[in-house]
Structures are given as C-alpha cells and as structure tokens.
XYZ file of C-alpha atoms in Angstrom:
201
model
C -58.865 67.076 47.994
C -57.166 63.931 47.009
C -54.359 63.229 48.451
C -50.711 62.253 46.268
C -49.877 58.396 45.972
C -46.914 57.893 47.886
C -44.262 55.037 47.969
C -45.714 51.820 47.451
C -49.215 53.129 46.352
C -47.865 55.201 43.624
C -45.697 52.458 42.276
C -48.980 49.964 42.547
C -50.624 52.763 40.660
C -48.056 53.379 37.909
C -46.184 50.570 37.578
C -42.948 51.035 35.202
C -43.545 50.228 31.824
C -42.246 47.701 29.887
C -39.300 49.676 28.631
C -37.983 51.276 31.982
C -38.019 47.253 32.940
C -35.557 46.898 30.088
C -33.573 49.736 30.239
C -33.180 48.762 33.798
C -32.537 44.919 33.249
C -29.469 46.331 30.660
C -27.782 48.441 33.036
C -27.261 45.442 34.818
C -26.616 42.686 32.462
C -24.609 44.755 30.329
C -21.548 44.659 32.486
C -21.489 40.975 33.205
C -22.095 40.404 29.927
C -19.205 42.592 28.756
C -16.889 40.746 31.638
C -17.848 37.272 30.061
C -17.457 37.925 26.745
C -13.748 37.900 26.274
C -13.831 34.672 28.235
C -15.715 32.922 25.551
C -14.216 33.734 23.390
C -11.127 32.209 25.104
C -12.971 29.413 25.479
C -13.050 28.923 21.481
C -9.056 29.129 21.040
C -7.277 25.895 20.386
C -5.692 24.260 23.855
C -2.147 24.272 23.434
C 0.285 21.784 25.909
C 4.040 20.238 25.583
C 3.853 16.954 26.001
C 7.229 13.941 24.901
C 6.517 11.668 22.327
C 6.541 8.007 23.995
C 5.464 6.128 20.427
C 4.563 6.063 17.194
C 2.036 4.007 15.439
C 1.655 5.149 11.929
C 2.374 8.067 10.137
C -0.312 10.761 11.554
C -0.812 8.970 14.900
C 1.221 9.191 18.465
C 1.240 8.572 21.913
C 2.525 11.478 24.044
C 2.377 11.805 28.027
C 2.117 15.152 28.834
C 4.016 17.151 32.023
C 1.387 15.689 34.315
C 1.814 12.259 33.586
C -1.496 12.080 31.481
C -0.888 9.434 28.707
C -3.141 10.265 25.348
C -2.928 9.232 21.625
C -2.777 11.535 19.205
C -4.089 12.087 15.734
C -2.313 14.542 12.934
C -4.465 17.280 11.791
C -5.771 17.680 8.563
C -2.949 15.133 6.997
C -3.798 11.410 6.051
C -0.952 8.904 6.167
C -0.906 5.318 4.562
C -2.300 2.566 6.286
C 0.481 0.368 7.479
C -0.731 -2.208 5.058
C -0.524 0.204 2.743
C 2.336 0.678 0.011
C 4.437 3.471 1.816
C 3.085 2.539 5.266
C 5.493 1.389 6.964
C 7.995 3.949 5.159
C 5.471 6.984 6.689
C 5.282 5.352 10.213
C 9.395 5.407 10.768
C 9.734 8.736 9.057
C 7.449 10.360 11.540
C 9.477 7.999 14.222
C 13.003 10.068 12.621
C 11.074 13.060 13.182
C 9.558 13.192 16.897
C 10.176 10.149 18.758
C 11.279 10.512 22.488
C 11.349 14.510 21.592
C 9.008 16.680 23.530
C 6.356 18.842 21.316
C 3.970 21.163 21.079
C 0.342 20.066 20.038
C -2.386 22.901 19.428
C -5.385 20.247 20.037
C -8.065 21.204 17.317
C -10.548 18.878 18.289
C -11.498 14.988 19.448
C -12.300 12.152 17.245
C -14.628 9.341 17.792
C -11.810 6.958 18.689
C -11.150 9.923 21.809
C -7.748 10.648 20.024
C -7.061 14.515 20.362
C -6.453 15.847 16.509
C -3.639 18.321 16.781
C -0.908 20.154 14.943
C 2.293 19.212 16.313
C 5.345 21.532 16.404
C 8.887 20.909 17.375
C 11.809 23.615 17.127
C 9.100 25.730 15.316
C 8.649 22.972 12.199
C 5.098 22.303 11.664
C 5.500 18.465 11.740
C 2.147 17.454 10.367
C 2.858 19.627 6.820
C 6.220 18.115 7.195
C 4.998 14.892 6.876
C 3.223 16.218 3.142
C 6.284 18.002 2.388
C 8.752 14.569 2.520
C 5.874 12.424 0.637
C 4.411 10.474 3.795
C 0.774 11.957 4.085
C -2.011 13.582 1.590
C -3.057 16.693 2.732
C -7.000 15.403 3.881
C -8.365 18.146 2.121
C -12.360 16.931 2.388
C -11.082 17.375 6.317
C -9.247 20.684 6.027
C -11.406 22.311 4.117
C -13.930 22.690 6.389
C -12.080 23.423 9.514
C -8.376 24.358 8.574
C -7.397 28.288 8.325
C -6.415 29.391 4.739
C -3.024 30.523 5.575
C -2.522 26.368 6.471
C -4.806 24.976 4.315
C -2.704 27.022 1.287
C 0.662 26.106 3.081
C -0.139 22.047 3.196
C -1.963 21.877 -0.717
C 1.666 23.617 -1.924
C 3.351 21.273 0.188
C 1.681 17.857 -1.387
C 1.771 19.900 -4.942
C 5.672 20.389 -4.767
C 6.118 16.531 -3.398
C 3.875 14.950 -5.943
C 5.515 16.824 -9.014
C 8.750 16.114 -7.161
C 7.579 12.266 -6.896
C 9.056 12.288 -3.138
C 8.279 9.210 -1.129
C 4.809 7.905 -1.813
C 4.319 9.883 -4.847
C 7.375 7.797 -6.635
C 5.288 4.803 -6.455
C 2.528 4.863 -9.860
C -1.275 6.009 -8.972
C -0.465 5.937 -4.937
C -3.864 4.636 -3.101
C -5.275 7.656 -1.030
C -5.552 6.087 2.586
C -9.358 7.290 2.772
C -9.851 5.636 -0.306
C -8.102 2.430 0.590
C -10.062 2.117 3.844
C -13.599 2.442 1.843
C -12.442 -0.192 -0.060
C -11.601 -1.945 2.943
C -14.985 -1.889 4.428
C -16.788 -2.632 1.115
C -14.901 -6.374 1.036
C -15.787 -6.777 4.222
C -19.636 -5.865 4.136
C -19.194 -8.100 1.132
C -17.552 -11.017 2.796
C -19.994 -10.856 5.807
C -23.087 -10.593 3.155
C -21.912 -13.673 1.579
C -21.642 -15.722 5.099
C -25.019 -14.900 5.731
C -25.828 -16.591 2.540
C-alpha cells in the first residue's frame, strides 16, 4: 500500500498551479494597491501655496517668497504678456505691479519651465489674476499653450476674456495689428541667427 504524500512531499508533488499563484499574489497586492491609489492620484493635483509678491518684472512674470522664506520666480499660466520692448510692455508690467505687488497670493503651480520658473495661476481675494491680465488688455490668452494643458471651464473663461477686450480695444488691443509676444520673439531670434550668419561671413 502506498502511503499519502504529506506536507512538504505532497506540495513537491503537486505544486500549485499557475493560477492559485495568482489568485494568491492578488489577495495580497490588492490591498496595497487599493491604499496607494488615492495617493497618486494626489500626487497628480496641482501644488497650491501663499506666498507675497516681492517684484514684478513684466506682465506674466513675478518674484514671490513664500511663508518659508523660499524666494522663486514665477511665470503666468497660459497668458502671454508683451515683451518690455514691446509696444504695451511696459504698460502690462505696471498694471500687473497695480494688481499684486507687496500683496500676498495664492499660486496653484501647474508646472516648471525650462528657465526653473514655476507656471502658476495666481489668485488674490478670489480674482483670477492671470485672466485678469486678458480681461484689462495686458496679455493674449497663449492659446497654442492652453490648449493642450488648460481645463475647458478656463480655457473658455480666458478666450471670452481676450474676445470682449479686443472688440472693446482695451489696452493693447487700442494700438493697430498689436504684435503677439510669441510672434515678436520668433522674429527676434530670426535677426539674430541672421546677424550671427552674416559675421561668420
């Protein structure tokens, strides 16, 4: 008579199968994974912090030191602002001066840009300051920007905004055929990849 596989013999002799391994693998991993999930996807919402103005440089870019002491600049979201050698340049930069100079914000940071400013959506006394800047004619809503990465409630809210002020002619719009800033700064580049083409003539 043979005798019954016990213990460790019987599992040596009938190993599970592939599909009690993974049945078993999911009762464990299922819970974890159920514990981590709503922490990634906190990890995808916007980072939100007050910080006080300390300086503006032109009109969709600040300096801020936040409650900490942390000094960063700061780059408007999905609104583009004359250059300061632009026509309307130096009437954007003081207008967003009027508006949050010395005042202590909110910024929703969206992202980081290659020049390690945080891009953020600024809010003081619940104004949305970067569609405020499209609504009194300082910025263009940067729509090839916003199009991509801006919610539609905003993105609806800031292309109304630069409609009304353009048929309105407010601030950069009174001026004829205003200069987009994006624009202006590819022609920028172009006469100077010219110029330097020519001096190595």
């Amino acid at each position: 008579m043979v005798e019954p596989l016990q213990g460790a013999s019987y599992r040596a002799a009938f190993p599970f199968n592939r599909t009690t391994q993974t049945i078993e693998t999911m009762k464990h991993t299922l819970p974890l994974f159920a514990l981590l999930l709503p922490l990634a996807a906190c990890a995808q919402l916007p980072i939100s912090y007050t910080a006080r103005v300390t300086g503006v440089h032109d009109g969709d870019t600040v300096r801020v030191t936040d409650a900490h002491g942390a000094k960063r600049r700061i780059r408007l979201a999905y609104i583009d602002a004359p250059e300061l050698d632009q026509a309307h340049g130096i009437a954007s930069r003081d207008a967003l001066r009027q508006l949050v100079e010395r005042q202590t914000v909110r910024l929703t940071i969206h992202d980081t840009d290659r020049y390690q400013r945080q891009i953020a959506t600024i809010t003081l006394g619940g104004q949305d300051i970067n569609r405020a800047q499209i609504e009194n004619g300082n910025a263009w809503h940067y729509r090839s920007i916003a199009r991509k990465r801006q919610n539609p409630t905003d993105y609806a809210q800031y292309s109304q905004a630069e409609a009304r002020a353009k048929q309105e002619r407010i601030g950069l719009w009174h001026g004829k055929n205003p200069l987009a800033p994006w624009a202006y700064r590819q022609q920028q580049r172009a006469a100077m990849m010219q110029e330097n083409n020519g001096a190595m003539r």
